[in-house]
Coordinates of C-alpha atoms in Angstrom, one line a residue:
X60 CA -14.0 -10.5 -31.1
X61 CA -13.2 -14.1 -31.8
X62 CA -10.0 -15.3 -33.4
X63 CA -11.7 -15.9 -36.8
X64 CA -12.9 -12.3 -36.7
X65 CA -9.3 -11.2 -36.5
X66 CA -8.5 -13.3 -39.6
X67 CA -11.4 -11.9 -41.5
X68 CA -10.5 -8.3 -40.5
X69 CA -6.9 -8.8 -41.5
X70 CA -7.8 -10.4 -44.8
X71 CA -10.1 -7.5 -45.6
X72 CA -7.5 -5.0 -44.5
X73 CA -4.8 -6.7 -46.6
X74 CA -7.0 -6.7 -49.7
X75 CA -7.8 -3.0 -49.1
X76 CA -4.1 -2.1 -48.7
X77 CA -3.1 -4.0 -51.9
X78 CA -6.1 -2.8 -53.9
X79 CA -6.0 0.9 -53.4
X80 CA -4.7 2.2 -50.0
X81 CA -1.2 2.5 -51.3
X82 CA -0.3 5.4 -48.9
X83 CA -1.4 3.4 -45.8
X84 CA 0.5 0.3 -47.2
X85 CA 3.6 2.4 -47.6
X86 CA 3.2 3.8 -44.0
X87 CA 2.8 0.2 -42.5
X88 CA 5.7 -1.2 -44.6
X89 CA 7.9 1.9 -44.7
X90 CA 10.3 0.8 -42.0
X91 CA 10.9 -2.6 -43.7
X92 CA 11.4 -1.0 -47.2
X93 CA 14.0 1.4 -45.7
X94 CA 15.9 -1.1 -43.6
X95 CA 15.6 -4.6 -45.1
X96 CA 13.9 -4.5 -48.5
X97 CA 14.9 -8.1 -49.3
X98 CA 13.7 -9.6 -46.0
X99 CA 10.6 -11.7 -46.0
X100 CA 7.5 -9.8 -45.0
X101 CA 6.3 -11.7 -42.0
X102 CA 4.2 -9.7 -39.6
X103 CA 2.6 -10.4 -36.2
X104 CA -1.0 -9.2 -36.0
X105 CA -2.7 -8.8 -32.7
X106 CA -6.3 -7.7 -31.9
X107 CA -6.3 -5.5 -28.8
X108 CA -9.1 -4.3 -26.7
X109 CA -8.4 -0.9 -25.0
X110 CA -10.3 -0.1 -21.8
X111 CA -10.4 3.7 -21.3
X112 CA -9.2 4.9 -17.9
X113 CA -11.9 7.1 -16.5
X114 CA -11.5 10.3 -14.6
X115 CA -13.5 13.4 -13.7
X116 CA -12.4 15.0 -17.0
X117 CA -13.0 11.8 -19.1
X118 CA -16.2 9.9 -18.3
X119 CA -16.5 6.2 -18.9
X120 CA -16.4 5.6 -22.6
X121 CA -17.1 2.6 -24.8
X122 CA -14.4 0.0 -25.3
X123 CA -12.1 0.5 -28.2
X124 CA -10.5 -2.2 -30.4
X125 CA -7.5 -1.9 -32.6
X126 CA -5.3 -4.1 -34.8
X127 CA -1.6 -4.0 -33.8
X128 CA 0.8 -4.9 -36.6
X129 CA 4.3 -5.8 -35.2
X130 CA 7.2 -5.9 -37.7
X131 CA 9.9 -7.2 -35.3
X132 CA 12.7 -7.4 -37.9
X133 CA 12.3 -3.8 -38.9
X134 CA 11.6 -2.6 -35.3
X135 CA 8.2 -1.0 -36.1
X136 CA 4.7 -1.4 -34.5
X137 CA 1.7 0.1 -36.2
X138 CA -1.6 0.8 -34.5
X139 CA -4.8 0.6 -36.6
X140 CA -7.9 1.7 -34.7
X141 CA -11.2 -0.1 -35.6
X142 CA -14.6 1.6 -35.9
X143 CA -17.9 -0.2 -36.0
X144 CA -20.9 1.4 -37.8
X145 CA -24.6 0.9 -37.0
X146 CA -24.8 -2.1 -39.3
X147 CA -22.1 -4.0 -37.4
X148 CA -19.5 -3.6 -40.1
X149 CA -15.9 -3.0 -38.8
X150 CA -13.3 -1.0 -40.7
X151 CA -10.0 0.8 -40.0
X152 CA -10.3 4.4 -38.9
X153 CA -7.3 5.8 -40.9
X154 CA -7.4 9.2 -39.2
X155 CA -5.8 7.8 -36.0
X156 CA -3.2 5.4 -37.4
X157 CA 0.2 5.8 -35.8
X158 CA 3.5 3.9 -35.6
X159 CA 6.3 3.5 -33.1
X160 CA 9.6 2.9 -34.8
X161 CA 13.1 1.9 -33.5
X162 CA 15.8 3.2 -35.8
X163 CA 19.6 3.2 -35.9
X164 CA 21.6 6.2 -36.7
X165 CA 24.1 5.7 -39.6
X166 CA 26.7 8.1 -38.2
X167 CA 27.2 6.8 -34.6
X168 CA 25.0 3.7 -34.8
X169 CA 22.9 4.8 -31.8
X170 CA 19.3 3.7 -31.6
X171 CA 16.5 6.1 -31.2
X172 CA 12.7 6.0 -31.0
X173 CA 10.3 7.9 -33.2
X174 CA 6.6 8.3 -33.3
X175 CA 4.9 8.6 -36.7
X176 CA 1.3 9.7 -37.4
X177 CA -0.3 8.7 -40.7
X178 CA -2.6 11.7 -41.1
X179 CA -1.6 14.4 -38.6
X180 CA -4.1 16.9 -40.0
X181 CA -7.0 14.5 -39.4
X182 CA -5.9 13.2 -36.0
X183 CA -8.5 13.7 -33.3
X184 CA -7.8 13.3 -29.5
X185 CA -10.5 11.9 -27.3
X186 CA -8.6 12.4 -24.0
X187 CA -8.7 8.7 -23.3
X188 CA -7.5 6.2 -25.9
X189 CA -6.1 8.7 -28.4
X190 CA -3.8 11.3 -26.7
X191 CA -2.7 14.5 -28.2
X192 CA 0.1 14.5 -30.9
X193 CA 2.2 16.6 -28.5
X194 CA 2.0 13.8 -25.8
X195 CA 2.9 11.2 -28.4
X196 CA 5.9 13.1 -29.7
X197 CA 7.3 14.5 -26.4
X198 CA 6.4 12.2 -23.6
X199 CA 5.8 8.7 -25.0
X200 CA 9.3 8.3 -26.5
X201 CA 10.9 9.0 -23.1
X202 CA 8.6 6.6 -21.4
X203 CA 9.3 3.9 -23.9
X204 CA 13.1 4.4 -23.5
X205 CA 12.8 4.1 -19.7
X206 CA 10.5 1.0 -19.9
X207 CA 12.9 -0.8 -22.2
X208 CA 15.9 -0.6 -19.9
X209 CA 14.3 -0.9 -16.4
X210 CA 13.8 -4.2 -14.7
X211 CA 10.3 -5.5 -14.9
X212 CA 10.9 -8.5 -12.6
X213 CA 8.0 -8.8 -10.1
X214 CA 7.1 -11.4 -7.6
X215 CA 3.4 -10.4 -7.9
X216 CA 0.6 -11.2 -10.2
X217 CA -0.7 -8.7 -12.7
X218 CA -3.3 -6.3 -11.5
X219 CA -6.9 -7.5 -11.3
X220 CA -6.0 -10.9 -12.7
X221 CA -9.0 -12.8 -11.1
X222 CA -11.9 -10.6 -12.3
X223 CA -13.0 -9.1 -15.6
X224 CA -11.4 -5.7 -15.9
X225 CA -14.2 -4.2 -18.0
X226 CA -16.8 -5.0 -15.3
X227 CA -14.5 -3.7 -12.6
X228 CA -13.9 -0.4 -14.4
X229 CA -17.6 0.3 -14.8
X230 CA -18.4 -0.7 -11.3
X231 CA -15.6 1.4 -9.8
X232 CA -16.7 4.5 -11.7
X233 CA -20.3 4.0 -10.6
X234 CA -19.3 3.6 -6.9
X235 CA -16.9 6.5 -7.1
X236 CA -19.6 8.8 -8.4
X237 CA -22.0 7.5 -5.8
X238 CA -19.7 7.9 -2.8
X239 CA -17.4 10.8 -3.8
X240 CA -19.2 13.2 -1.4
X241 CA -17.8 11.2 1.5
X242 CA -14.6 13.1 0.9
X243 CA -16.3 16.4 1.7
X244 CA -17.7 15.4 5.0
X245 CA -14.9 13.1 6.2
X246 CA -14.7 13.7 10.0
X247 CA -11.6 11.6 10.7
X248 CA -8.0 12.9 10.8
X249 CA -6.9 10.5 8.1
X250 CA -6.6 11.5 4.4
X251 CA -10.1 11.3 2.9
X252 CA -8.9 11.1 -0.7
X253 CA -6.8 8.0 0.0
X254 CA -9.2 6.2 2.3
X255 CA -12.5 6.9 0.5
X256 CA -11.2 5.9 -3.0
X257 CA -9.2 3.0 -1.7
X258 CA -12.3 1.5 0.0
X259 CA -14.3 2.2 -3.1
X260 CA -11.8 0.3 -5.2
X261 CA -11.8 -2.6 -2.7
X262 CA -15.6 -2.7 -2.7
X263 CA -15.7 -2.7 -6.5
X264 CA -13.3 -5.6 -6.6
X265 CA -15.3 -7.7 -4.0
X266 CA -18.6 -6.9 -5.8
X267 CA -17.3 -8.2 -9.1
X268 CA -15.6 -11.2 -7.4
X269 CA -18.9 -12.1 -5.7
X270 CA -20.9 -11.5 -8.9
X271 CA -18.6 -14.0 -10.7
X272 CA -19.0 -16.5 -7.9
X273 CA -22.8 -16.3 -8.0
X274 CA -22.7 -16.9 -11.8
X275 CA -20.3 -19.8 -11.5
X276 CA -22.2 -21.5 -8.7
X277 CA -25.7 -20.7 -9.9
X278 CA -26.6 -18.6 -6.9
X279 CA -29.1 -15.8 -6.7
X280 CA -28.8 -14.5 -3.1
X281 CA -26.0 -12.0 -2.5
X282 CA -23.1 -13.1 -0.3
X283 CA -23.1 -12.2 3.4
X284 CA -19.9 -11.0 5.1
X285 CA -18.2 -9.9 8.3
X286 CA -15.3 -7.3 8.2
X287 CA -13.0 -7.9 11.2
X288 CA -11.0 -4.8 12.2
X289 CA -13.3 -2.6 9.9
X290 CA -11.8 0.7 11.0
X291 CA -13.8 3.6 9.6
X292 CA -16.4 1.1 8.3
X293 CA -16.7 2.6 4.9
X294 CA -16.1 -0.7 3.1
X295 CA -18.9 -2.2 5.2
X296 CA -21.2 0.7 4.4
X297 CA -20.6 0.4 0.6
X298 CA -21.1 -3.4 0.5
X299 CA -24.2 -3.2 2.7
X300 CA -25.7 -0.3 0.6
X301 CA -25.0 -2.4 -2.6
X302 CA -27.2 -5.2 -1.2
X303 CA -24.8 -7.6 0.6
X304 CA -25.9 -8.3 4.2
X305 CA -23.0 -7.9 6.6
X306 CA -21.4 -6.2 9.5
X307 CA -18.1 -4.8 10.7
X308 CA -16.4 -5.2 14.0
X309 CA -13.6 -3.0 15.4
X310 CA -12.1 -2.5 18.8
X311 CA -12.7 1.3 18.6
X312 CA -15.7 3.3 17.5
X313 CA -15.0 6.0 14.9
X314 CA -16.7 9.4 14.5
X315 CA -17.8 8.6 11.0
X316 CA -19.9 5.6 12.1
X317 CA -22.8 7.9 13.1
X318 CA -23.0 9.2 9.5
X319 CA -23.8 5.9 7.8
X320 CA -27.3 5.3 9.1
X321 CA -29.0 2.3 10.6
X322 CA -28.6 0.1 7.5
X323 CA -24.8 -0.2 8.1
X324 CA -24.2 -2.6 11.0
X325 CA -21.0 -1.7 12.9
X326 CA -20.1 -3.1 16.3
X327 CA -17.5 -2.0 18.8
X328 CA -15.6 -4.9 20.3
X329 CA -12.3 -6.7 20.5
X330 CA -11.7 -9.9 18.5
X331 CA -9.7 -12.6 20.2
X332 CA -9.5 -15.8 18.1
X333 CA -11.4 -18.5 19.8
X334 CA -14.7 -20.4 20.0
X335 CA -16.6 -17.1 20.6
X336 CA -15.3 -15.5 17.4
X337 CA -16.9 -17.8 14.8
X338 CA -19.3 -16.7 12.1
X339 CA -21.1 -19.7 10.8
X340 CA -23.9 -17.6 9.2
X341 CA -21.6 -15.6 6.8
X342 CA -20.2 -16.5 3.4
X343 CA -17.0 -14.3 3.6
X344 CA -14.7 -13.2 6.3
X345 CA -12.9 -9.9 5.3
X346 CA -9.6 -8.6 6.8
X347 CA -8.7 -5.2 5.3
X348 CA -5.5 -3.9 6.9
X349 CA -6.6 -5.7 10.1
X350 CA -3.0 -5.9 11.6
X351 CA -2.8 -8.5 14.4
X352 CA -5.8 -10.4 13.0
X353 CA -4.3 -10.8 9.5
X354 CA -3.0 -14.4 9.9
X355 CA -6.1 -15.4 11.8
X356 CA -8.6 -14.5 9.0
X357 CA -8.1 -17.8 7.1
X358 CA -8.4 -19.7 10.4
X359 CA -11.6 -18.0 11.5
X360 CA -13.1 -18.5 8.1
X361 CA -12.1 -22.2 8.0
X362 CA -13.5 -22.9 11.4
X363 CA -16.7 -20.8 11.0
X364 CA -18.2 -23.2 8.3
X365 CA -17.1 -25.3 5.4
X366 CA -18.7 -22.9 2.9
X367 CA -17.1 -19.8 4.4
X368 CA -14.4 -18.0 2.3
X369 CA -11.9 -15.3 3.1
X370 CA -10.4 -12.1 1.7
X371 CA -7.4 -10.5 3.4
X372 CA -5.4 -7.5 2.4
X373 CA -2.2 -7.6 4.5
X374 CA -0.5 -4.4 5.6
X375 CA 1.4 -4.6 8.9
X376 CA 3.4 -7.8 9.5
X377 CA 1.9 -9.8 12.4
X378 CA 2.2 -13.5 13.3
X379 CA -0.4 -15.4 15.3
X380 CA 1.0 -13.8 18.4
X381 CA 3.2 -10.7 18.2
X382 CA 5.1 -9.3 15.3
X383 CA 6.2 -11.5 12.3
X384 CA 9.8 -12.4 12.4
X385 CA 11.6 -12.6 9.0
X386 CA 13.2 -15.9 8.1
X387 CA 14.3 -15.5 4.4
X388 CA 16.7 -12.8 3.4
X389 CA 16.3 -13.6 -0.3
X390 CA 12.8 -12.1 -0.4
X391 CA 11.5 -8.7 0.5
X392 CA 9.7 -8.5 3.8
X393 CA 6.4 -7.8 2.1
X394 CA 6.8 -10.8 -0.3
X395 CA 7.8 -13.1 2.5
X396 CA 4.8 -12.0 4.6
X397 CA 2.4 -12.6 1.7
X398 CA 3.8 -16.1 1.3
X399 CA 3.2 -16.6 5.0
X400 CA -0.4 -15.6 4.8
X401 CA -0.9 -17.8 1.8
X402 CA 0.8 -20.6 3.8
X403 CA -1.7 -20.2 6.6
X404 CA -4.6 -20.4 4.0
X405 CA -3.1 -23.7 2.6
X406 CA -2.7 -25.1 6.1
X407 CA -6.3 -24.3 6.8
X408 CA -7.4 -26.2 3.7
X409 CA -8.1 -23.4 1.3
X410 CA -7.1 -23.2 -2.4
X411 CA -5.3 -19.9 -2.1
X412 CA -5.2 -17.3 -4.8
X413 CA -3.4 -13.9 -5.0
X414 CA -4.3 -10.8 -6.8
X415 CA -3.1 -7.1 -7.1
X416 CA -5.7 -4.5 -6.4
X417 CA -5.9 -1.1 -8.2
X418 CA -5.7 1.0 -5.1
X419 CA -3.6 4.0 -4.0
X420 CA -1.4 2.0 -1.7
X421 CA 2.0 0.2 -1.8
X422 CA 0.4 -2.7 0.1
X423 CA -2.1 -3.7 -2.5
X424 CA -1.8 -7.5 -2.8
X425 CA -4.7 -9.5 -1.5
X426 CA -4.9 -13.2 -0.6
X427 CA -8.2 -15.0 -1.3
X428 CA -9.6 -18.4 -0.3
X429 CA -12.7 -19.3 -2.3
X430 CA -12.8 -23.1 -2.1
X431 CA -11.4 -26.0 0.0
X432 CA -8.9 -28.7 -0.9
X433 CA -10.7 -31.4 1.1
X434 CA -14.3 -32.8 1.3
X435 CA -16.5 -31.9 4.3
X436 CA -16.1 -35.4 5.8
X437 CA -12.4 -34.7 6.5
X438 CA -13.1 -31.6 8.6
X439 CA -12.0 -33.2 11.8
X440 CA -8.5 -34.3 10.6
X441 CA -8.1 -31.0 8.7
X442 CA -8.7 -29.0 11.9
X443 CA -6.2 -31.0 13.8
X444 CA -3.7 -30.1 11.1
X445 CA -4.6 -26.4 11.5
X446 CA -3.9 -26.6 15.2
X447 CA -0.6 -28.3 14.7
X448 CA 0.4 -25.6 12.3
X449 CA -0.6 -22.7 14.6
X450 CA 1.4 -24.3 17.4
X451 CA 4.4 -24.8 15.2
X452 CA 4.5 -21.0 14.6
X453 CA 5.3 -20.6 18.3
X454 CA 8.2 -23.0 18.2
X455 CA 6.2 -25.7 19.8
X456 CA 5.6 -29.1 18.3
X457 CA 2.2 -30.4 17.5
X458 CA 0.3 -32.5 20.0
X459 CA 1.5 -36.1 20.1
X460 CA -0.9 -38.8 18.9
X461 CA -3.6 -39.7 21.5
X462 CA -3.4 -36.3 23.2
X463 CA -5.6 -34.2 20.9
X464 CA -8.7 -34.2 22.9
X465 CA -9.1 -30.5 22.4
X466 CA -9.3 -31.0 18.7
X467 CA -12.2 -32.6 16.7
X468 CA -11.7 -36.1 17.9
X469 CA -14.2 -39.0 18.1
X470 CA -16.8 -37.1 20.1
X471 CA -16.4 -33.9 18.2
X472 CA -16.8 -35.8 15.0
X473 CA -20.3 -36.5 15.9
X474 CA -20.8 -32.9 16.5
X475 CA -19.4 -32.1 13.1
X476 CA -22.0 -34.5 11.5
X477 CA -24.8 -32.7 13.3
X478 CA -23.6 -29.2 12.4
X479 CA -25.5 -27.7 9.5
X480 CA -22.3 -26.9 7.7
X481 CA -20.6 -30.1 8.5
X482 CA -18.1 -28.9 11.1
X483 CA -17.8 -27.4 14.5
X484 CA -15.0 -25.2 15.9
X485 CA -12.5 -26.8 18.2
X486 CA -11.6 -25.8 21.7
X487 CA -8.6 -23.9 22.8
X488 CA -6.0 -25.9 20.9
X489 CA -3.3 -28.2 22.0
X490 CA -2.2 -28.6 25.6
X491 CA 0.6 -26.2 25.1
X492 CA -1.9 -23.4 24.7
X493 CA -2.3 -23.2 28.4
X494 CA -5.1 -24.2 30.8
X495 CA -6.4 -20.7 31.0
X496 CA -6.7 -20.4 27.3
X497 CA -8.5 -23.7 27.0
X498 CA -10.9 -22.7 29.8
X499 CA -11.7 -19.5 27.9
X500 CA -12.1 -21.3 24.6
X501 CA -9.1 -19.5 23.0
X502 CA -7.1 -21.1 20.2
X503 CA -3.8 -19.8 21.4
X504 CA -2.5 -18.1 24.5
X505 CA -0.7 -14.8 24.4
X506 CA -2.7 -13.1 21.7
X507 CA -3.2 -9.4 22.4
X508 CA -6.0 -7.5 20.6
X509 CA -5.5 -3.9 19.8
X510 CA -6.1 -1.5 22.7
X511 CA -9.4 0.3 22.7
X512 CA -7.9 3.6 23.3
X513 CA -5.6 4.8 20.5
X514 CA -2.3 5.2 22.2
X515 CA 0.1 8.0 21.1
X516 CA 3.2 6.2 19.8
X517 CA 5.4 9.0 18.4
X518 CA 7.5 9.3 21.6
X519 CA 5.5 12.3 22.6
X520 CA 3.8 10.5 25.5
X521 CA 7.1 9.1 27.0
X522 CA 8.0 10.5 30.4
X523 CA 10.1 13.6 30.2
X524 CA 12.8 12.3 32.5
X525 CA 13.2 9.2 30.3
X526 CA 13.5 11.4 27.2
X527 CA 16.0 13.7 28.9
X528 CA 18.1 10.8 30.0
X529 CA 18.3 9.3 26.4
X530 CA 19.0 12.8 24.9
X531 CA 21.9 13.4 27.4
X532 CA 23.4 9.9 26.8
X533 CA 23.3 10.2 23.0
X534 CA 24.8 13.7 23.2
X535 CA 27.7 12.5 25.3
X536 CA 28.3 9.7 22.8
X537 CA 28.6 12.2 20.0
X538 CA 30.7 14.7 21.9
X539 CA 33.1 12.0 22.8
X540 CA 33.7 11.1 19.1
X541 CA 36.7 12.4 17.3
X542 CA 35.8 15.7 15.7
X543 CA 36.2 16.1 12.0
X544 CA 35.6 19.9 12.1
X545 CA 35.3 21.3 15.6
X546 CA 36.9 24.6 16.3
X547 CA 36.3 28.1 15.3
X548 CA 33.1 29.8 14.7
X549 CA 32.0 30.9 11.2
X550 CA 33.2 34.5 11.7
X551 CA 36.8 33.3 12.2
X552 CA 37.0 33.9 16.0
X553 CA 39.5 31.9 18.0
X554 CA 37.0 30.2 20.3
X555 CA 36.5 26.5 19.6
X556 CA 33.1 24.8 20.2
X557 CA 32.9 21.1 20.3
X558 CA 30.5 19.9 17.6
X559 CA 31.3 16.3 18.3
X560 CA 31.3 13.5 15.7
X561 CA 28.5 11.6 14.1
X562 CA 27.1 8.0 14.6
X563 CA 24.7 5.9 12.7
X564 CA 21.4 5.0 14.3
X565 CA 22.6 1.4 14.6
X566 CA 25.7 2.6 16.4
X567 CA 23.7 4.7 18.8
X568 CA 21.3 1.9 19.5
X569 CA 24.2 -0.5 20.3
X570 CA 25.3 1.9 23.1
X571 CA 21.9 2.0 24.8
X572 CA 20.8 -0.5 27.4
X573 CA 18.2 -3.3 26.6
X574 CA 15.4 -1.8 28.7
X575 CA 15.7 1.6 26.9
X576 CA 15.6 -0.1 23.5
X577 CA 12.6 -2.2 24.5
X578 CA 10.8 0.9 25.6
X579 CA 11.7 2.8 22.4
X580 CA 10.7 -0.2 20.2
X581 CA 7.1 0.1 21.4
X582 CA 7.0 3.6 19.8
X583 CA 6.5 4.3 16.1
X584 CA 9.9 5.1 14.6
X585 CA 11.7 4.2 17.9
X586 CA 15.0 5.8 18.5
X587 CA 15.0 7.9 15.3
X588 CA 11.6 9.5 16.2
X589 CA 12.9 10.4 19.7
X590 CA 16.0 12.0 18.2
X591 CA 14.1 13.9 15.5
X592 CA 11.6 15.1 18.2
X593 CA 14.7 16.6 20.0
X594 CA 15.2 19.0 17.2
X595 CA 17.0 21.5 19.3
X596 CA 19.8 19.1 20.1
X597 CA 20.1 16.7 17.2
X598 CA 20.1 16.6 13.4
X599 CA 19.4 13.2 11.7
X600 CA 20.5 13.0 8.1
X601 CA 20.7 9.9 5.9
X602 CA 20.5 7.6 9.0
X603 CA 23.3 9.4 10.8
X604 CA 23.0 11.5 14.0
X605 CA 24.8 14.8 14.5
X606 CA 24.9 17.5 17.2
X607 CA 22.9 20.5 15.8
X608 CA 25.1 23.5 15.3
X609 CA 22.9 26.6 15.6
X610 CA 25.5 28.8 14.1
X611 CA 24.9 27.0 10.8
X612 CA 21.2 27.5 11.3
X613 CA 21.8 31.2 11.6
X614 CA 23.9 31.2 8.4
X615 CA 21.2 29.3 6.5
X616 CA 18.6 31.8 7.7
X617 CA 20.7 34.7 6.5
X618 CA 21.1 33.1 3.1
X619 CA 17.3 32.7 2.7
X620 CA 15.9 36.3 3.0
X621 CA 12.8 35.2 1.1
X622 CA 11.5 33.3 4.2
X623 CA 7.8 33.7 4.6
X624 CA 6.6 36.3 7.0
X625 CA 4.4 33.8 8.8
X626 CA 7.4 31.7 9.8
X627 CA 9.2 34.8 11.1
X628 CA 6.2 35.7 13.2
X629 CA 6.0 32.2 14.5
X630 CA 9.7 32.3 15.4
X631 CA 9.3 35.6 17.2
X632 CA 6.4 34.4 19.2
X633 CA 8.3 31.3 20.3
X634 CA 11.5 33.3 21.0
X635 CA 13.0 32.4 24.5
X636 CA 9.9 30.3 25.5
X637 CA 12.0 27.2 26.0
X638 CA 15.3 26.6 27.8
X639 CA 18.5 26.3 25.8
X640 CA 19.8 22.7 26.1
X641 CA 23.3 23.6 25.1
X642 CA 23.5 26.4 27.7
X643 CA 22.7 23.9 30.5
X644 CA 24.4 20.7 29.2
X645 CA 27.0 21.3 26.6
X646 CA 30.6 21.4 28.1
X647 CA 31.3 24.6 26.0
X648 CA 27.9 26.1 26.6
X649 CA 25.8 27.5 23.7
X650 CA 27.6 28.3 20.5
X651 CA 25.5 31.5 20.1
X652 CA 25.5 34.6 22.2
X653 CA 22.4 35.1 24.3
X654 CA 20.9 37.8 22.1
X655 CA 21.1 35.5 19.0
X656 CA 20.0 32.2 20.5
X657 CA 16.3 31.5 20.1
X658 CA 16.3 29.7 23.5
X659 CA 16.5 31.0 27.0
X660 CA 20.0 31.2 28.6
X661 CA 18.9 30.7 32.2
X662 CA 15.5 31.1 33.9
X663 CA 15.7 34.9 33.9
X664 CA 15.4 34.9 30.1
X665 CA 12.5 32.4 29.9
X666 CA 9.3 34.0 28.6
X667 CA 5.8 32.4 28.9
X668 CA 4.6 30.7 25.7
X669 CA 2.1 32.8 23.8
X670 CA 0.6 29.9 21.9
X671 CA -0.9 27.1 23.9
X672 CA 0.4 23.7 23.1
X673 CA -2.0 21.3 21.5
X674 CA -3.5 18.9 24.0
X675 CA -2.3 15.4 23.3
X676 CA -5.0 12.9 22.7
X677 CA -4.2 9.7 24.6

């Protein structure tokens, strides 16, 4: 509805209230009459469009509109729903009028929130826009109280700020219904609920973004794309099925690829940024959680063709080579990295935009480059700027004047003119990139694509002698600490058993040699994961490492007689199938007698494992 429609609606409503709807008029102005009867009756009137949130229990419904009357001085907000009949006439639906009121207690002057319904006996809930009275009265006030005091500062844009939300909601629901069966047949080890609906949401966003782009530019053909680091390939499958020609490339083939059919083009191969990884025939380059390729997506798009755009959804923090190193402590790491990706896009000549997606992920901010900041004729000088920027990220200055032969210079300018898109990709970069990189057509030396074989990185594949050495070293560090409560056993016996002290993870790491730390850093979770894996010896709580006292474990077990029978059976089957670390390495031996310790005190107690260990996939 246009602004003048709101004026007409409010004029009609005002006349109706003054002429005969005295009860509704008293409901709207009741707070003012009670609190400030002499105050001038200035109200703020807003026309609001409500987009129902769809779910399996609530299918996509029509949009709803309502008039919101805000009486700021009296602390009251009244919601007047609008209904449109078959003739196009709009009127207020009085059955679902309600009000939120902020009042002050006269006794202790405390403020409280109340929810008032104009006609409770006629209220009808639709499960979408109009909730139940119980929800309004019991849950909404608590939410309002919490929202009013919590900080709403955010360094991000509002969700779905670059596309029409109404179109997105309809498209998302359509795609969700169309591809929901993928959850039932998902062959990967990842969570199907998360990955399927996340890719559906990303696909819905791109489809609407591209639809708006075609309308704005007067295009009819659907945009083509390439998804670099496509992973399970579901996003490629959805976009291709919806009519957009494209393909996905990933270093490792997934099981689910065979389920998509021949219309979904997925390729297995490594992407190393260089002359051989250009895509001059596509309109968009996509990077969806593409890890080490994330900062390269704007570069690849910029050098592929002048008309090529990019969409990147950053997740893990990578620079052009290796991990991204933080430089600003005033920002969160995520915010700083998003600024870095946007900076790359600007350096590549894109007009960079940012938006928040509606996906089940904490990393849901995307960076988009839809147009350039320079004309096609300046492609040569712009590409020289790109190369200087990339080299600067490695701590190397840009190439000095007169030594940029590997960039689009005089002879490559002619090639740019002959190129159908007005540009040609440069060579390996500046001289600092290395002779081998230049010979191979790479843009920067040192880039390492992801390994084809998915390597186990939870410390489980580390050599046993390495793990044993680290465990013994950390245990000695803890045992040498001053004991806050060593001594006697829980039953009051005289025998003292050294429980050692505790250290923070940072303090433990400071005691380890550099080579050990480098090796652990290559594993997910590093030192903490190794210590947690050594469950028999250590206990890691709130970032601090302790020696595990199995006497306390026995007490906790006695205090929980309701433990499930399945866990008891599992414990009995694993009883004495592993050697007791404390019996062999602790200076006081094991704190438990042999018949109580679940681990073997010596080789004569060791029993063969009844359950075969899972084979580790390397």
